[in-house]
């Protein structure tokens, strides 16, 4: 007979901490230990939340530079040891200084927050987007080669333009753009910083080349 009153159990994981202590007496001639289990779910969840906050940019909700660097170290090792490609997309906002100077930093912050929304909505899998600093952002795309990263950059341009045109005044949307630089971690790279620098250099080539475009490094 099936007991239909029995619940299926907790909806979320429960975490326990186990401790083992050897006792100084024998039971039936055998050494024994005392095993104690403590429910540490609340502490575990709090620690996970603190780790998340330490890795998150508060304005955009994206990851911060600290988290990016940690992930890129892992992706670099995967590229070198397992030949798993990773592309890096670096981009920043065009004419943000003009927006800040003419309309105020509050409006500038709204534009930066919009980038956070666009990135969160457009990423999947192991890809992460980070606010690198100021108005510069970096997206790490594991398992993505350069040609696929260029497709991603095109989509990023399209999504930014559509979002700006939809949510900002025409006079503001007309001057906002994103300049993008792309690079792939290569077998000849001695660190992930080499690929990141190529992407950053390509970004500034896009700036010098007229803004609101993509360059490959």
PDB file of C-alpha atoms in Angstrom:
ATOM      1  CA  UNK A   1       0.000   0.000   0.000  1.00  0.00           C
ATOM      2  CA  UNK A   2       1.330   3.383  -0.999  1.00  0.00           C
ATOM      3  CA  UNK A   3       1.293   6.125   1.618  1.00  0.00           C
ATOM      4  CA  UNK A   4       0.079   9.163  -0.299  1.00  0.00           C
ATOM      5  CA  UNK A   5       0.672  11.398   2.712  1.00  0.00           C
ATOM      6  CA  UNK A   6       4.468  11.175   2.393  1.00  0.00           C
ATOM      7  CA  UNK A   7       5.980  14.297   0.881  1.00  0.00           C
ATOM      8  CA  UNK A   8       8.636  14.125  -1.821  1.00  0.00           C
ATOM      9  CA  UNK A   9      11.262  15.790   0.343  1.00  0.00           C
ATOM     10  CA  UNK A  10      13.022  19.174   0.325  1.00  0.00           C
ATOM     11  CA  UNK A  11      12.907  21.271  -2.825  1.00  0.00           C
ATOM     12  CA  UNK A  12      16.437  22.595  -2.300  1.00  0.00           C
ATOM     13  CA  UNK A  13      19.684  20.802  -1.370  1.00  0.00           C
ATOM     14  CA  UNK A  14      20.481  20.366   2.308  1.00  0.00           C
ATOM     15  CA  UNK A  15      24.152  20.589   3.298  1.00  0.00           C
ATOM     16  CA  UNK A  16      25.695  18.719   6.204  1.00  0.00           C
ATOM     17  CA  UNK A  17      29.098  18.840   7.828  1.00  0.00           C
ATOM     18  CA  UNK A  18      30.423  15.564   9.228  1.00  0.00           C
ATOM     19  CA  UNK A  19      32.940  15.260  12.057  1.00  0.00           C
ATOM     20  CA  UNK A  20      34.638  12.064  13.193  1.00  0.00           C
ATOM     21  CA  UNK A  21      36.295  11.650  16.590  1.00  0.00           C
ATOM     22  CA  UNK A  22      38.162   8.573  17.778  1.00  0.00           C
ATOM     23  CA  UNK A  23      37.017   7.462  21.224  1.00  0.00           C
ATOM     24  CA  UNK A  24      39.475   6.370  23.913  1.00  0.00           C
ATOM     25  CA  UNK A  25      37.701   3.120  24.823  1.00  0.00           C
ATOM     26  CA  UNK A  26      36.799  -0.152  23.097  1.00  0.00           C
ATOM     27  CA  UNK A  27      33.398  -1.665  22.359  1.00  0.00           C
ATOM     28  CA  UNK A  28      33.416  -5.464  22.194  1.00  0.00           C
ATOM     29  CA  UNK A  29      37.176  -5.225  21.854  1.00  0.00           C
ATOM     30  CA  UNK A  30      36.977  -2.969  18.805  1.00  0.00           C
ATOM     31  CA  UNK A  31      38.099   0.638  18.424  1.00  0.00           C
ATOM     32  CA  UNK A  32      35.170   2.963  17.812  1.00  0.00           C
ATOM     33  CA  UNK A  33      34.635   6.475  16.549  1.00  0.00           C
ATOM     34  CA  UNK A  34      31.929   9.041  17.122  1.00  0.00           C
ATOM     35  CA  UNK A  35      30.435  10.494  13.943  1.00  0.00           C
ATOM     36  CA  UNK A  36      28.478  13.746  14.188  1.00  0.00           C
ATOM     37  CA  UNK A  37      26.543  15.485  11.423  1.00  0.00           C
ATOM     38  CA  UNK A  38      25.471  19.127  11.537  1.00  0.00           C
ATOM     39  CA  UNK A  39      23.062  20.855   9.189  1.00  0.00           C
ATOM     40  CA  UNK A  40      25.071  23.750   7.685  1.00  0.00           C
ATOM     41  CA  UNK A  41      22.642  24.656   4.891  1.00  0.00           C
ATOM     42  CA  UNK A  42      22.117  28.204   6.149  1.00  0.00           C
ATOM     43  CA  UNK A  43      25.855  28.805   6.508  1.00  0.00           C
ATOM     44  CA  UNK A  44      26.560  27.277   3.084  1.00  0.00           C
ATOM     45  CA  UNK A  45      23.938  29.473   1.418  1.00  0.00           C
ATOM     46  CA  UNK A  46      25.305  32.572   3.142  1.00  0.00           C
ATOM     47  CA  UNK A  47      28.869  31.774   2.042  1.00  0.00           C
ATOM     48  CA  UNK A  48      27.688  31.191  -1.535  1.00  0.00           C
ATOM     49  CA  UNK A  49      25.862  34.535  -1.489  1.00  0.00           C
ATOM     50  CA  UNK A  50      28.948  36.339  -0.194  1.00  0.00           C
ATOM     51  CA  UNK A  51      31.087  34.753  -2.931  1.00  0.00           C
ATOM     52  CA  UNK A  52      28.557  35.854  -5.537  1.00  0.00           C
ATOM     53  CA  UNK A  53      28.535  39.410  -4.202  1.00  0.00           C
ATOM     54  CA  UNK A  54      32.337  39.583  -4.193  1.00  0.00           C
ATOM     55  CA  UNK A  55      32.368  38.588  -7.877  1.00  0.00           C
ATOM     56  CA  UNK A  56      29.556  40.909  -9.001  1.00  0.00           C
ATOM     57  CA  UNK A  57      29.558  44.486 -10.255  1.00  0.00           C
ATOM     58  CA  UNK A  58      26.833  46.219  -8.271  1.00  0.00           C
ATOM     59  CA  UNK A  59      25.745  48.680 -10.984  1.00  0.00           C
ATOM     60  CA  UNK A  60      25.215  46.227 -13.832  1.00  0.00           C
ATOM     61  CA  UNK A  61      24.769  42.862 -12.117  1.00  0.00           C
ATOM     62  CA  UNK A  62      27.509  41.467 -14.357  1.00  0.00           C
ATOM     63  CA  UNK A  63      30.626  39.788 -13.034  1.00  0.00           C
ATOM     64  CA  UNK A  64      33.604  41.960 -12.146  1.00  0.00           C
ATOM     65  CA  UNK A  65      37.237  41.929 -13.245  1.00  0.00           C
ATOM     66  CA  UNK A  66      38.239  39.599 -10.409  1.00  0.00           C
ATOM     67  CA  UNK A  67      35.845  36.891 -11.598  1.00  0.00           C
ATOM     68  CA  UNK A  68      36.846  37.402 -15.246  1.00  0.00           C
ATOM     69  CA  UNK A  69      40.522  36.888 -14.505  1.00  0.00           C
ATOM     70  CA  UNK A  70      39.803  33.721 -12.543  1.00  0.00           C
ATOM     71  CA  UNK A  71      37.740  32.288 -15.404  1.00  0.00           C
ATOM     72  CA  UNK A  72      40.262  33.263 -18.070  1.00  0.00           C
ATOM     73  CA  UNK A  73      43.008  31.420 -16.183  1.00  0.00           C
ATOM     74  CA  UNK A  74      40.861  28.277 -16.382  1.00  0.00           C
ATOM     75  CA  UNK A  75      40.020  28.826 -20.061  1.00  0.00           C
ATOM     76  CA  UNK A  76      43.681  29.416 -20.881  1.00  0.00           C
ATOM     77  CA  UNK A  77      44.642  26.084 -19.298  1.00  0.00           C
ATOM     78  CA  UNK A  78      41.875  24.340 -21.248  1.00  0.00           C
ATOM     79  CA  UNK A  79      43.101  25.913 -24.482  1.00  0.00           C
ATOM     80  CA  UNK A  80      46.693  24.871 -23.855  1.00  0.00           C
ATOM     81  CA  UNK A  81      46.115  21.386 -22.469  1.00  0.00           C
ATOM     82  CA  UNK A  82      42.916  20.242 -24.176  1.00  0.00           C
ATOM     83  CA  UNK A  83      42.847  22.502 -27.274  1.00  0.00           C
ATOM     84  CA  UNK A  84      39.462  23.915 -26.269  1.00  0.00           C
ATOM     85  CA  UNK A  85      39.063  27.320 -27.925  1.00  0.00           C
ATOM     86  CA  UNK A  86      38.046  30.455 -26.059  1.00  0.00           C
ATOM     87  CA  UNK A  87      37.342  33.815 -27.649  1.00  0.00           C
ATOM     88  CA  UNK A  88      37.424  37.143 -25.849  1.00  0.00           C
ATOM     89  CA  UNK A  89      35.166  40.029 -26.824  1.00  0.00           C
ATOM     90  CA  UNK A  90      36.146  43.424 -25.395  1.00  0.00           C
ATOM     91  CA  UNK A  91      33.896  46.406 -25.975  1.00  0.00           C
ATOM     92  CA  UNK A  92      33.050  49.803 -24.611  1.00  0.00           C
ATOM     93  CA  UNK A  93      30.470  52.507 -25.078  1.00  0.00           C
ATOM     94  CA  UNK A  94      31.058  55.227 -27.639  1.00  0.00           C
ATOM     95  CA  UNK A  95      30.554  58.840 -26.569  1.00  0.00           C
ATOM     96  CA  UNK A  96      29.736  58.074 -22.941  1.00  0.00           C
ATOM     97  CA  UNK A  97      31.826  61.049 -21.823  1.00  0.00           C
ATOM     98  CA  UNK A  98      29.704  63.322 -24.008  1.00  0.00           C
ATOM     99  CA  UNK A  99      26.563  61.867 -22.432  1.00  0.00           C
ATOM    100  CA  UNK A 100      27.933  62.369 -18.917  1.00  0.00           C
ATOM    101  CA  UNK A 101      29.036  65.938 -19.660  1.00  0.00           C
ATOM    102  CA  UNK A 102      25.800  67.024 -21.323  1.00  0.00           C
ATOM    103  CA  UNK A 103      23.102  64.939 -19.634  1.00  0.00           C
ATOM    104  CA  UNK A 104      24.739  63.971 -16.353  1.00  0.00           C
ATOM    105  CA  UNK A 105      26.241  60.830 -14.858  1.00  0.00           C
ATOM    106  CA  UNK A 106      22.835  59.493 -13.887  1.00  0.00           C
ATOM    107  CA  UNK A 107      21.953  59.100 -17.567  1.00  0.00           C
ATOM    108  CA  UNK A 108      25.404  57.655 -18.207  1.00  0.00           C
ATOM    109  CA  UNK A 109      24.779  55.079 -15.494  1.00  0.00           C
ATOM    110  CA  UNK A 110      21.456  54.174 -17.119  1.00  0.00           C
ATOM    111  CA  UNK A 111      23.296  53.430 -20.362  1.00  0.00           C
ATOM    112  CA  UNK A 112      25.846  51.284 -18.525  1.00  0.00           C
ATOM    113  CA  UNK A 113      23.041  49.395 -16.763  1.00  0.00           C
ATOM    114  CA  UNK A 114      21.411  48.816 -20.152  1.00  0.00           C
ATOM    115  CA  UNK A 115      24.573  47.023 -21.291  1.00  0.00           C
ATOM    116  CA  UNK A 116      24.261  44.752 -18.266  1.00  0.00           C
ATOM    117  CA  UNK A 117      20.703  43.877 -19.249  1.00  0.00           C
ATOM    118  CA  UNK A 118      21.666  43.221 -22.875  1.00  0.00           C
ATOM    119  CA  UNK A 119      24.551  40.949 -21.881  1.00  0.00           C
ATOM    120  CA  UNK A 120      22.545  38.935 -19.355  1.00  0.00           C
ATOM    121  CA  UNK A 121      19.777  38.393 -21.893  1.00  0.00           C
ATOM    122  CA  UNK A 122      22.125  37.389 -24.700  1.00  0.00           C
ATOM    123  CA  UNK A 123      24.478  34.877 -23.055  1.00  0.00           C
ATOM    124  CA  UNK A 124      24.099  31.161 -22.473  1.00  0.00           C
ATOM    125  CA  UNK A 125      26.220  28.151 -21.593  1.00  0.00           C
ATOM    126  CA  UNK A 126      29.551  28.896 -19.930  1.00  0.00           C
ATOM    127  CA  UNK A 127      29.894  32.393 -21.418  1.00  0.00           C
ATOM    128  CA  UNK A 128      30.289  35.203 -18.904  1.00  0.00           C
ATOM    129  CA  UNK A 129      30.115  38.976 -19.246  1.00  0.00           C
ATOM    130  CA  UNK A 130      32.095  41.275 -16.976  1.00  0.00           C
ATOM    131  CA  UNK A 131      32.296  44.975 -16.377  1.00  0.00           C
ATOM    132  CA  UNK A 132      36.027  45.406 -16.792  1.00  0.00           C
ATOM    133  CA  UNK A 133      36.065  48.972 -15.541  1.00  0.00           C
ATOM    134  CA  UNK A 134      34.248  52.225 -16.275  1.00  0.00           C
ATOM    135  CA  UNK A 135      32.438  51.744 -19.572  1.00  0.00           C
ATOM    136  CA  UNK A 136      34.549  48.824 -20.793  1.00  0.00           C
ATOM    137  CA  UNK A 137      33.171  45.287 -20.777  1.00  0.00           C
ATOM    138  CA  UNK A 138      34.618  41.871 -21.567  1.00  0.00           C
ATOM    139  CA  UNK A 139      32.787  38.715 -22.598  1.00  0.00           C
ATOM    140  CA  UNK A 140      34.557  35.347 -22.364  1.00  0.00           C
ATOM    141  CA  UNK A 141      33.211  32.784 -24.845  1.00  0.00           C
ATOM    142  CA  UNK A 142      34.538  29.263 -24.099  1.00  0.00           C
ATOM    143  CA  UNK A 143      34.211  26.672 -26.862  1.00  0.00           C
ATOM    144  CA  UNK A 144      33.859  29.519 -29.366  1.00  0.00           C
ATOM    145  CA  UNK A 145      36.301  30.136 -32.204  1.00  0.00           C
ATOM    146  CA  UNK A 146      37.020  33.500 -33.777  1.00  0.00           C
ATOM    147  CA  UNK A 147      34.468  33.268 -36.592  1.00  0.00           C
ATOM    148  CA  UNK A 148      31.677  32.446 -34.136  1.00  0.00           C
ATOM    149  CA  UNK A 149      32.819  35.315 -31.907  1.00  0.00           C
ATOM    150  CA  UNK A 150      32.424  37.685 -34.868  1.00  0.00           C
ATOM    151  CA  UNK A 151      28.817  36.518 -35.243  1.00  0.00           C
ATOM    152  CA  UNK A 152      28.305  37.212 -31.533  1.00  0.00           C
ATOM    153  CA  UNK A 153      29.762  40.713 -32.000  1.00  0.00           C
ATOM    154  CA  UNK A 154      27.327  41.416 -34.836  1.00  0.00           C
ATOM    155  CA  UNK A 155      24.423  40.312 -32.630  1.00  0.00           C
ATOM    156  CA  UNK A 156      25.719  42.503 -29.822  1.00  0.00           C
ATOM    157  CA  UNK A 157      25.709  45.517 -32.128  1.00  0.00           C
ATOM    158  CA  UNK A 158      22.156  44.736 -33.230  1.00  0.00           C
ATOM    159  CA  UNK A 159      20.852  44.218 -29.701  1.00  0.00           C
ATOM    160  CA  UNK A 160      22.481  47.388 -28.396  1.00  0.00           C
ATOM    161  CA  UNK A 161      21.088  49.474 -31.239  1.00  0.00           C
ATOM    162  CA  UNK A 162      17.597  48.002 -30.797  1.00  0.00           C
ATOM    163  CA  UNK A 163      17.663  48.513 -27.027  1.00  0.00           C
ATOM    164  CA  UNK A 164      18.938  52.089 -27.225  1.00  0.00           C
ATOM    165  CA  UNK A 165      16.377  53.029 -29.866  1.00  0.00           C
ATOM    166  CA  UNK A 166      13.568  51.484 -27.842  1.00  0.00           C
ATOM    167  CA  UNK A 167      14.355  52.795 -24.380  1.00  0.00           C
ATOM    168  CA  UNK A 168      16.232  56.067 -24.908  1.00  0.00           C
ATOM    169  CA  UNK A 169      15.348  59.366 -26.553  1.00  0.00           C
ATOM    170  CA  UNK A 170      16.253  59.608 -30.227  1.00  0.00           C
ATOM    171  CA  UNK A 171      18.801  62.358 -29.579  1.00  0.00           C
ATOM    172  CA  UNK A 172      20.557  60.112 -27.059  1.00  0.00           C
ATOM    173  CA  UNK A 173      20.279  56.833 -28.990  1.00  0.00           C
ATOM    174  CA  UNK A 174      21.784  58.467 -32.079  1.00  0.00           C
ATOM    175  CA  UNK A 175      25.153  59.036 -30.415  1.00  0.00           C
ATOM    176  CA  UNK A 176      25.469  55.799 -28.412  1.00  0.00           C
ATOM    177  CA  UNK A 177      27.357  52.894 -29.939  1.00  0.00           C
ATOM    178  CA  UNK A 178      29.717  50.103 -29.011  1.00  0.00           C
ATOM    179  CA  UNK A 179      33.234  49.576 -30.297  1.00  0.00           C
ATOM    180  CA  UNK A 180      34.274  45.931 -30.166  1.00  0.00           C
ATOM    181  CA  UNK A 181      37.577  44.083 -30.272  1.00  0.00           C
ATOM    182  CA  UNK A 182      37.854  40.302 -30.608  1.00  0.00           C
ATOM    183  CA  UNK A 183      40.687  37.839 -30.040  1.00  0.00           C
ATOM    184  CA  UNK A 184      41.054  34.102 -29.527  1.00  0.00           C
ATOM    185  CA  UNK A 185      43.396  32.434 -27.050  1.00  0.00           C
ATOM    186  CA  UNK A 186      46.165  30.908 -29.166  1.00  0.00           C
ATOM    187  CA  UNK A 187      48.419  27.917 -28.596  1.00  0.00           C
ATOM    188  CA  UNK A 188      51.396  30.286 -28.786  1.00  0.00           C
ATOM    189  CA  UNK A 189      50.084  32.515 -25.987  1.00  0.00           C
ATOM    190  CA  UNK A 190      52.032  32.266 -22.751  1.00  0.00           C
ATOM    191  CA  UNK A 191      49.131  33.661 -20.702  1.00  0.00           C
ATOM    192  CA  UNK A 192      45.517  34.676 -21.103  1.00  0.00           C
ATOM    193  CA  UNK A 193      46.674  38.306 -20.793  1.00  0.00           C
ATOM    194  CA  UNK A 194      48.151  38.112 -24.299  1.00  0.00           C
ATOM    195  CA  UNK A 195      44.758  37.331 -25.828  1.00  0.00           C
ATOM    196  CA  UNK A 196      43.035  39.904 -23.647  1.00  0.00           C
ATOM    197  CA  UNK A 197      45.522  42.556 -24.784  1.00  0.00           C
ATOM    198  CA  UNK A 198      44.910  41.681 -28.442  1.00  0.00           C
ATOM    199  CA  UNK A 199      41.178  42.102 -27.906  1.00  0.00           C
ATOM    200  CA  UNK A 200      41.745  45.396 -26.095  1.00  0.00           C
ATOM    201  CA  UNK A 201      44.082  46.674 -28.838  1.00  0.00           C
ATOM    202  CA  UNK A 202      41.491  45.713 -31.464  1.00  0.00           C
ATOM    203  CA  UNK A 203      38.863  47.615 -29.471  1.00  0.00           C
ATOM    204  CA  UNK A 204      40.907  50.804 -29.670  1.00  0.00           C
ATOM    205  CA  UNK A 205      41.512  50.223 -33.375  1.00  0.00           C
ATOM    206  CA  UNK A 206      37.723  50.190 -33.736  1.00  0.00           C
ATOM    207  CA  UNK A 207      37.598  53.466 -31.800  1.00  0.00           C
ATOM    208  CA  UNK A 208      40.198  55.088 -34.019  1.00  0.00           C
ATOM    209  CA  UNK A 209      38.562  53.667 -37.133  1.00  0.00           C
ATOM    210  CA  UNK A 210      35.307  55.515 -36.591  1.00  0.00           C
ATOM    211  CA  UNK A 211      33.629  53.841 -33.561  1.00  0.00           C
ATOM    212  CA  UNK A 212      30.602  51.553 -33.411  1.00  0.00           C
ATOM    213  CA  UNK A 213      32.358  48.754 -35.293  1.00  0.00           C
ATOM    214  CA  UNK A 214      34.244  45.495 -34.713  1.00  0.00           C
ATOM    215  CA  UNK A 215      37.945  44.788 -35.189  1.00  0.00           C
ATOM    216  CA  UNK A 216      39.815  41.491 -34.796  1.00  0.00           C
ATOM    217  CA  UNK A 217      43.098  41.305 -32.919  1.00  0.00           C
TER     218      UNK A 217
END
